[in-house]
PDB file of C-alpha atoms in Angstrom:
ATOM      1  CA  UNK A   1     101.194 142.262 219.366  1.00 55.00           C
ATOM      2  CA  UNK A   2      97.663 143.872 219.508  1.00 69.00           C
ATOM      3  CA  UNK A   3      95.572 143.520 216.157  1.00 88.00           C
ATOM      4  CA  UNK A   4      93.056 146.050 214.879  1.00 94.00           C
ATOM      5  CA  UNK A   5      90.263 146.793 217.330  1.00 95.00           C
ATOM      6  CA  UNK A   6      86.897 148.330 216.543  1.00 97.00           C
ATOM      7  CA  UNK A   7      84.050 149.406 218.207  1.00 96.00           C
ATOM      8  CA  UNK A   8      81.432 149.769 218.883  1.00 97.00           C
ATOM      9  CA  UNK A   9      80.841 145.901 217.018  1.00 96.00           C
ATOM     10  CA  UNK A  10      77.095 147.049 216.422  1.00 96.00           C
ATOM     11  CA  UNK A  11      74.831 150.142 216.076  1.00 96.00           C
ATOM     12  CA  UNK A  12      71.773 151.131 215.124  1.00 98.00           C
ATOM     13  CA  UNK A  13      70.757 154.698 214.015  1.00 97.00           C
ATOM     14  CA  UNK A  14      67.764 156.415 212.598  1.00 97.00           C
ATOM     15  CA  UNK A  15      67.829 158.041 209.481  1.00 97.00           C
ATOM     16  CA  UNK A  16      69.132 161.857 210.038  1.00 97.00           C
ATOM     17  CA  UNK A  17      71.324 160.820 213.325  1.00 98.00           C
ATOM     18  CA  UNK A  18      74.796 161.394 213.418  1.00 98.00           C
ATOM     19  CA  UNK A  19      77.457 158.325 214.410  1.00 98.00           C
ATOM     20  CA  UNK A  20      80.802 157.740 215.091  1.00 98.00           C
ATOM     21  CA  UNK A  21      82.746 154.810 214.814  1.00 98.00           C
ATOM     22  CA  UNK A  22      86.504 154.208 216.545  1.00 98.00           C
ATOM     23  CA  UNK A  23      89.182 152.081 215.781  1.00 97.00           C
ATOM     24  CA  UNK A  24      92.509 151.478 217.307  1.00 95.00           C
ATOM     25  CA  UNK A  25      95.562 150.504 214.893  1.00 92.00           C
ATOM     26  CA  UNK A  26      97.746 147.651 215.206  1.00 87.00           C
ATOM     27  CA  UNK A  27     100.998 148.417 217.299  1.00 84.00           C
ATOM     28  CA  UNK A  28     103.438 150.020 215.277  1.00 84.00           C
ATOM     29  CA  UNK A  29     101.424 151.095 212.620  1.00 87.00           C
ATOM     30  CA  UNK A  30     101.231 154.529 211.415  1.00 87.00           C
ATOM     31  CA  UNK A  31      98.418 154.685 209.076  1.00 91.00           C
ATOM     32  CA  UNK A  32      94.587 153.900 208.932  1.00 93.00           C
ATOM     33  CA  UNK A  33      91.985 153.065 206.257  1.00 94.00           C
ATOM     34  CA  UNK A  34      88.483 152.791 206.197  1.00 97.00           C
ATOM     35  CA  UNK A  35      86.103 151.247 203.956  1.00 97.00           C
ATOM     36  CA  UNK A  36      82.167 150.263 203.984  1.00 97.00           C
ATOM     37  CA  UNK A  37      81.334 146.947 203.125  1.00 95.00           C
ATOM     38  CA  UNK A  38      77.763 146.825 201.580  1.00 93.00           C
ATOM     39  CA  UNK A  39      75.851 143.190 201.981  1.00 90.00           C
ATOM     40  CA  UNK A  40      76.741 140.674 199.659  1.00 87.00           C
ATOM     41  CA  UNK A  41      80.252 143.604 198.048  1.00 91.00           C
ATOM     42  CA  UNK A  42      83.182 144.039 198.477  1.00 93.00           C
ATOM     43  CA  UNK A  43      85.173 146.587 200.559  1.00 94.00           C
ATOM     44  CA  UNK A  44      84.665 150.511 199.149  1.00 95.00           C
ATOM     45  CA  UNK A  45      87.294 153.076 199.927  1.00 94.00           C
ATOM     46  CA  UNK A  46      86.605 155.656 201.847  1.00 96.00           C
ATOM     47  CA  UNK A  47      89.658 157.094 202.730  1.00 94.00           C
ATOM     48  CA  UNK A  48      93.086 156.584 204.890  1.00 93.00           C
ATOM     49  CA  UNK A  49      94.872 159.056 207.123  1.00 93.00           C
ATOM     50  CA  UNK A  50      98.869 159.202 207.907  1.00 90.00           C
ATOM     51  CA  UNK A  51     100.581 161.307 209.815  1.00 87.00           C
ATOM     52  CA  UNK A  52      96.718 162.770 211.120  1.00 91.00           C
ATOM     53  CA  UNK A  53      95.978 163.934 207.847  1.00 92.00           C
ATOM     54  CA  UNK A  54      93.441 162.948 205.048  1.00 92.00           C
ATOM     55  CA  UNK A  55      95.692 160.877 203.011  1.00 89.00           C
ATOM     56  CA  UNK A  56      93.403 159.775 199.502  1.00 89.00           C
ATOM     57  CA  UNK A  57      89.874 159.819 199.615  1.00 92.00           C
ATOM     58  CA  UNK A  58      87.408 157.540 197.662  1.00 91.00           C
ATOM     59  CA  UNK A  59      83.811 158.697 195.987  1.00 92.00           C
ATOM     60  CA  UNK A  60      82.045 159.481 199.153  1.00 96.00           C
ATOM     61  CA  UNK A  61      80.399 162.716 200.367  1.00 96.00           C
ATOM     62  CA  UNK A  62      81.703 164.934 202.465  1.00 97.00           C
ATOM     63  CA  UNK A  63      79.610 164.185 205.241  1.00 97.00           C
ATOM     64  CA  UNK A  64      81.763 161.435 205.792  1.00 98.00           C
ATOM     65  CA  UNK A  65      84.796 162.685 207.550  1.00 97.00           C
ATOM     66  CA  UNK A  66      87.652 161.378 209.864  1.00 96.00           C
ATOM     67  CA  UNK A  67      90.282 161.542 212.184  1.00 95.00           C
ATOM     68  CA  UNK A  68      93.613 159.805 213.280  1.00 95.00           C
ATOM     69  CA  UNK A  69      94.883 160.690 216.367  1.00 92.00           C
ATOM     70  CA  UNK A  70      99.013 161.277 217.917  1.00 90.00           C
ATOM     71  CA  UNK A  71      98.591 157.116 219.344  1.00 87.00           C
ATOM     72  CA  UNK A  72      97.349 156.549 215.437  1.00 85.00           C
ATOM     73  CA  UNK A  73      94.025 155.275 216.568  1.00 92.00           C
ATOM     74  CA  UNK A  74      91.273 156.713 214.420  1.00 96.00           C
ATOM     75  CA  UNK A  75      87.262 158.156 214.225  1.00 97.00           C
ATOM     76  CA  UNK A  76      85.408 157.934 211.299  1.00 98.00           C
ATOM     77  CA  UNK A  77      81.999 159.947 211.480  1.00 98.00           C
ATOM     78  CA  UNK A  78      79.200 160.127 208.866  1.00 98.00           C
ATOM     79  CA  UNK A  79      76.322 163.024 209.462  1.00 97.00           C
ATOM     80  CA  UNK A  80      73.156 162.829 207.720  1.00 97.00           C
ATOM     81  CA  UNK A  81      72.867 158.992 208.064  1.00 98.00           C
ATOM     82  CA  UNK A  82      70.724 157.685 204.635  1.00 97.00           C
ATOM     83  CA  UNK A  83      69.503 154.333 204.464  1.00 97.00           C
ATOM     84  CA  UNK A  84      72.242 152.962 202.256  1.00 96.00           C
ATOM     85  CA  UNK A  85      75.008 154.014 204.438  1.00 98.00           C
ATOM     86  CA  UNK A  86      73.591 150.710 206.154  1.00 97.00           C
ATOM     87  CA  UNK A  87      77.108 148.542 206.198  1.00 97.00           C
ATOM     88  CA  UNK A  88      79.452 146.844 207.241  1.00 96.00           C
ATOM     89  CA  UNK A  89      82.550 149.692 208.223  1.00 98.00           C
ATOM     90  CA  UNK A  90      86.478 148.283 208.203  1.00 97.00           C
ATOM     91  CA  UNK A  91      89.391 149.986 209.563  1.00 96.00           C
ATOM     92  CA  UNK A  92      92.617 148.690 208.399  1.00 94.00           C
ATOM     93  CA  UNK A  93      95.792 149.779 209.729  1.00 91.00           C
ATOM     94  CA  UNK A  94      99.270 149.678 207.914  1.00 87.00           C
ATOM     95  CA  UNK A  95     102.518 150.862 208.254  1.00 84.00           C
ATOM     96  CA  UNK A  96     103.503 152.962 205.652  1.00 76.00           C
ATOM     97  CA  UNK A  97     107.192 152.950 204.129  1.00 69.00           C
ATOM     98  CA  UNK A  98     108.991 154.895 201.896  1.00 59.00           C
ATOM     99  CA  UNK A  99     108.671 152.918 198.887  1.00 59.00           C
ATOM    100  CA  UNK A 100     106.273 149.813 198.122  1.00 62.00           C
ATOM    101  CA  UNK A 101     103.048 148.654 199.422  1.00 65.00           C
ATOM    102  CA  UNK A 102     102.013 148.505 203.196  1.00 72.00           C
ATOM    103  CA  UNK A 103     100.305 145.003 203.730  1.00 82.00           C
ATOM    104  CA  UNK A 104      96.635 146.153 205.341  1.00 87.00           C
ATOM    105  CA  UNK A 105      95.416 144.600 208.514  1.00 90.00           C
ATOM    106  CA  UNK A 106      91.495 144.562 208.918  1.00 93.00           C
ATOM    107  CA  UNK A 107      89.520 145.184 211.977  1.00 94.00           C
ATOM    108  CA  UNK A 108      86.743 142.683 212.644  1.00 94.00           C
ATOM    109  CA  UNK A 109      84.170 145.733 211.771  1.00 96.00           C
ATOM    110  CA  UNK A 110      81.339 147.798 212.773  1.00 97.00           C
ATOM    111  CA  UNK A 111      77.806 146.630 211.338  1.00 96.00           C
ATOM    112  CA  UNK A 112      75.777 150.002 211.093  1.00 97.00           C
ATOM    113  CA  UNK A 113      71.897 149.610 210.675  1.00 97.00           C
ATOM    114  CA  UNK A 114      70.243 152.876 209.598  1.00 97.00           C
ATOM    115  CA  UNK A 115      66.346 152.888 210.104  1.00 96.00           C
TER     116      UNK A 115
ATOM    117  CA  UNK B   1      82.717 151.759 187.638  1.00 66.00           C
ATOM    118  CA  UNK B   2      83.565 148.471 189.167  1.00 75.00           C
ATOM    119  CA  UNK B   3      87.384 149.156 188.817  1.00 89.00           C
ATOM    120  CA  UNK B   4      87.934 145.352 189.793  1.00 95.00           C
ATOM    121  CA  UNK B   5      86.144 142.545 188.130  1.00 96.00           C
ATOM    122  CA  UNK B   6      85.609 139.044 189.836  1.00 97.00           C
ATOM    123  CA  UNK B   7      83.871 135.580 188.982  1.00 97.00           C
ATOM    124  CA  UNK B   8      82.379 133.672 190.001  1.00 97.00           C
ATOM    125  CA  UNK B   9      79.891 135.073 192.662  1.00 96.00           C
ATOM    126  CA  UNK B  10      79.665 131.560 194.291  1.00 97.00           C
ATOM    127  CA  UNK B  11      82.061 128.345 193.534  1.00 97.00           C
ATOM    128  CA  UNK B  12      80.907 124.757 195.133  1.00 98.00           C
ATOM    129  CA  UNK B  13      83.980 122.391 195.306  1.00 98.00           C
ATOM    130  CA  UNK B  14      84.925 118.771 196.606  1.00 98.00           C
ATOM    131  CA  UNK B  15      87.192 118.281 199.168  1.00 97.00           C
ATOM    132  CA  UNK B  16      90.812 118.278 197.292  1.00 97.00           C
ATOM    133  CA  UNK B  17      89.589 119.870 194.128  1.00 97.00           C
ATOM    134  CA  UNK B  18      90.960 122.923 192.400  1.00 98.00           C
ATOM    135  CA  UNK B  19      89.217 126.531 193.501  1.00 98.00           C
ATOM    136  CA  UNK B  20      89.705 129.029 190.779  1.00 98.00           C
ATOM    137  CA  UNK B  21      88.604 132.553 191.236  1.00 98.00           C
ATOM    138  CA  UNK B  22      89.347 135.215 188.240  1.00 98.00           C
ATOM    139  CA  UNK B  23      89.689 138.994 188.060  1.00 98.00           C
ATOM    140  CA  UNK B  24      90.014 141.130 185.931  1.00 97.00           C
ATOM    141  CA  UNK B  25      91.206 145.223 185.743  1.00 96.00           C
ATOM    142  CA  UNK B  26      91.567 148.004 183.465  1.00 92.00           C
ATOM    143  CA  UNK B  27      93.701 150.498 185.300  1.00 92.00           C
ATOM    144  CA  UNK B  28      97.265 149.775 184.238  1.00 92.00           C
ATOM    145  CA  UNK B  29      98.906 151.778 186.699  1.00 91.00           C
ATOM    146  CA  UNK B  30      97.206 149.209 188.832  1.00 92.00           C
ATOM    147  CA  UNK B  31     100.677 147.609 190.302  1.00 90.00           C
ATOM    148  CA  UNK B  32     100.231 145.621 193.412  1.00 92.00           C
ATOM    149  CA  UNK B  33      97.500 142.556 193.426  1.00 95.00           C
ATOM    150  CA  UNK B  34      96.250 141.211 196.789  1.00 95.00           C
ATOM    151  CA  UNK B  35      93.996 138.266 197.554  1.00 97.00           C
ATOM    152  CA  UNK B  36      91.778 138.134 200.486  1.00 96.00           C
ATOM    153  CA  UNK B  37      89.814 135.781 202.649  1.00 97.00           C
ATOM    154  CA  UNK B  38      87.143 136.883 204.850  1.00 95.00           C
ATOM    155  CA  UNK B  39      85.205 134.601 207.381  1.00 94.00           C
ATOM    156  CA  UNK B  40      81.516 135.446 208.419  1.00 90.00           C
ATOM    157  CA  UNK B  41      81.738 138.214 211.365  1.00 85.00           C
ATOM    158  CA  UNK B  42      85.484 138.817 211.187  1.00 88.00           C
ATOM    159  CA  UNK B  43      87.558 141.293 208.436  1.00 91.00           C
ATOM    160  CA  UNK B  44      89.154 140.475 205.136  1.00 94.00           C
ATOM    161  CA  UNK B  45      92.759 138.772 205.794  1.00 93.00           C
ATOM    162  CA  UNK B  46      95.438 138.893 203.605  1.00 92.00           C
ATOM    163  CA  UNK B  47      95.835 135.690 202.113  1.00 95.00           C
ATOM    164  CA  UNK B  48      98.781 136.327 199.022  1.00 95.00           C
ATOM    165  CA  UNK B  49      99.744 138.980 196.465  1.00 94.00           C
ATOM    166  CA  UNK B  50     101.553 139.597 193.536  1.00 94.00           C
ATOM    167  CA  UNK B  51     103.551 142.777 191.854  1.00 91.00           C
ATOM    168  CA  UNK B  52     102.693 143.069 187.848  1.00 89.00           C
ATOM    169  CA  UNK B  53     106.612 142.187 186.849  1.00 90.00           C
ATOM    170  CA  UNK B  54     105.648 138.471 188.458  1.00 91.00           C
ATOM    171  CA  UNK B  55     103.527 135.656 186.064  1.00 94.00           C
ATOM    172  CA  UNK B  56     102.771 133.328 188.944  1.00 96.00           C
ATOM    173  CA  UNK B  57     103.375 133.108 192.736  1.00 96.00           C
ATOM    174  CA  UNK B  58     102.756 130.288 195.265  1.00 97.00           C
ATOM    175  CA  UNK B  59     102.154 129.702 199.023  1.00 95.00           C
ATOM    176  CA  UNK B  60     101.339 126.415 200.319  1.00 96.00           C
ATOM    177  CA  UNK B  61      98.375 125.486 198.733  1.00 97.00           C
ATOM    178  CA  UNK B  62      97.425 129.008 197.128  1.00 97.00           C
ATOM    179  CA  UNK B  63      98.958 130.534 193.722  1.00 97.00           C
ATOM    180  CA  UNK B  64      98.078 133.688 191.832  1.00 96.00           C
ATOM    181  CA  UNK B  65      98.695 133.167 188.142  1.00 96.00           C
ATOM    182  CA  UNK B  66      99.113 136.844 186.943  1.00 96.00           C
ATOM    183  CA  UNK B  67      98.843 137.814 183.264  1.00 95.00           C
ATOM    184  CA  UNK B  68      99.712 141.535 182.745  1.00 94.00           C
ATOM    185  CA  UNK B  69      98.844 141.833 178.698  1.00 94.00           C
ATOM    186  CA  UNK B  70      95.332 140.397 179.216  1.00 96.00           C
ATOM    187  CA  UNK B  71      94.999 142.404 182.623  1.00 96.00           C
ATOM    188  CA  UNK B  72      93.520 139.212 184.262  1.00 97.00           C
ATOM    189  CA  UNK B  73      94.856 137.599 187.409  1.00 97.00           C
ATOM    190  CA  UNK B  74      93.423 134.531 189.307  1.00 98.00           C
ATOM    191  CA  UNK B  75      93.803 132.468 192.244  1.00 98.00           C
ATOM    192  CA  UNK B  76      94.225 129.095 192.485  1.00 98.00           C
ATOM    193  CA  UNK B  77      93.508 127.017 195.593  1.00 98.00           C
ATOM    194  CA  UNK B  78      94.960 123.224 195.143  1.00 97.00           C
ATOM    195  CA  UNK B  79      93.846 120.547 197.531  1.00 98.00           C
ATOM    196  CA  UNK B  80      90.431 122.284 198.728  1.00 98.00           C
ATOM    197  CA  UNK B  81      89.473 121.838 202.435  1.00 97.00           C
ATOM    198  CA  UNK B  82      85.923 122.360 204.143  1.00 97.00           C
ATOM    199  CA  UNK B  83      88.308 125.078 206.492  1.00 97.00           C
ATOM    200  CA  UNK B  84      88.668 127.134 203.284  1.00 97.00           C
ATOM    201  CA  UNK B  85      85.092 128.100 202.513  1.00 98.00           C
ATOM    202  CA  UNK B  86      85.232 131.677 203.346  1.00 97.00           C
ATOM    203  CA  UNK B  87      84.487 134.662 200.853  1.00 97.00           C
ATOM    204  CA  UNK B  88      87.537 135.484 198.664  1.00 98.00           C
ATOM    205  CA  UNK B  89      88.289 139.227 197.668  1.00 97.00           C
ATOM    206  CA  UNK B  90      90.389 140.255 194.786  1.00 97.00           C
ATOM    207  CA  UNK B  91      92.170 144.064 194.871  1.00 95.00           C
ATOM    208  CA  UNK B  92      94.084 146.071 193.050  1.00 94.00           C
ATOM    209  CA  UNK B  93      96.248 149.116 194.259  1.00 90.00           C
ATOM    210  CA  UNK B  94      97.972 152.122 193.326  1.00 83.00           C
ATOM    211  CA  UNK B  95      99.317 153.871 195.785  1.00 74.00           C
ATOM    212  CA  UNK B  96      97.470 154.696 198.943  1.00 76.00           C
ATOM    213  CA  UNK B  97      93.980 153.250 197.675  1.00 83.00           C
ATOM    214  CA  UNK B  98      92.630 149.549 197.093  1.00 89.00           C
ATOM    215  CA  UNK B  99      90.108 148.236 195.094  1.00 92.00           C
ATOM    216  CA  UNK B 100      88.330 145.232 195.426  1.00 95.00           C
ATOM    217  CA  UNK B 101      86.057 142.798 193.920  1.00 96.00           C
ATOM    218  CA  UNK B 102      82.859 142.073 194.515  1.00 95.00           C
ATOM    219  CA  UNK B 103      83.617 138.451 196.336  1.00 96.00           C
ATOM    220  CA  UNK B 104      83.363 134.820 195.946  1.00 98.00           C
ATOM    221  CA  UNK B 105      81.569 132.776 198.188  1.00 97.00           C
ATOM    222  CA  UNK B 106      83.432 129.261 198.209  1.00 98.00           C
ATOM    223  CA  UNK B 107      81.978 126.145 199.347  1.00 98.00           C
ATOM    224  CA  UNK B 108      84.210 123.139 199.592  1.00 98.00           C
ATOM    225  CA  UNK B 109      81.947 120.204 200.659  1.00 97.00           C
ATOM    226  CA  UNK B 110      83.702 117.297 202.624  1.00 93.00           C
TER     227      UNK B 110
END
């Protein structure tokens, strides 16, 4: 059984740039979450697609957007980079039932440096 | 609004002390309570959780003591080993979206 695979593991980005980050879900699951992990925080929601649609979305700005694709892998791009979307970035991929709570499995992360 | 409350920030330990890390929430229709560990360079790893209609539950060395009326849970980590110093997240779901604390850093020195 694969785990949760990210890449790239590092980037750097100027201020302004554009990025995108990938990350391939754990076989068998159907669903995919992202969060940015600020220095020294914990994990914030940013939002989690099923099915290849936005599925919830936390308290970030639009210029953050997404996509899951038919193999359930996913993209998460931010435009505009700012200097505090400096982070840490987690994909975590589930599989999503009917009824209860889908234990999340983590990726190892992208670390995103924005000059 | 820090949906998720967690002390301490940092927790120094002996080898085969007792690690206790609170948390605390608001949100009552909060109803699923995971713990996680997270080494330096890797992602956060489920470690145990609890549902709100469950007071306390226990694997191996690790227990989450869970008391709904106060909206306070906590983990316990009996018989501390060096191997367990890690950063420990507390969440709290709903649904489709988690919310987590802010961390503890845990040192257990040998």
């Amino acid at each position: 059984e694969t785990g949760v695979t990210q890449s790239p593991t590092h980037l750097i980005k100027t201020r302004g740039q554009q990025v995108t980050l990938r990350c391939s879900s754990q076989s068998g699951h159907n669903t995919v979450s992202w969060y940015q992990q600020a220095l020294g925080q914990g994990p914030q929601f940013i939002f989690q697609y099923y099915r290849e649609e936005e599925n919830g979305r936390g308290n970030f700005p639009p210029r953050f957007s997404g996509l899951q694709f038919p193999n359930y892998s996913s993209e998460l791009n931010v435009n505009a980079l700012e200097l505090d979307d400096s982070a840490l970035y987690l994909c975590a991929s589930s599989f999503r039932r009917l009824a209860g709570h889908n234990e999340q499995f983590f990726g190892p992360g992208t670390r995103l440096t924005v000059l | 609004q820090q949906q998720v409350k967690q002390s301490p920030q940092s927790l120094i330990v002996q080898k085969g002390g007792i690690s206790i890390i609170n948390c605390a929430y608001e949100n009552t229709a909060f109803d699923y309570f995971p713990w996680y560990q997270q080494f330096p360079g890797k992602g956060p790893a489920l470690l145990i959780a609890i549902r709100p209609d469950v007071s306390e539950k226990k694997e191996g060395r690790f227990t989450i003591s869970f008391n709904k009326s106060a909206k306070q849970f906590s983990l316990h980590i009996m018989d501390s080993q060096p191997g367990d110093s890690a950063t420990y997240f507390c969440a709290a779901s709903t649904g489709n979206q988690f919310y987590f604390g802010t961390g503890t850093s845990l040192t257990v020195i040998p």
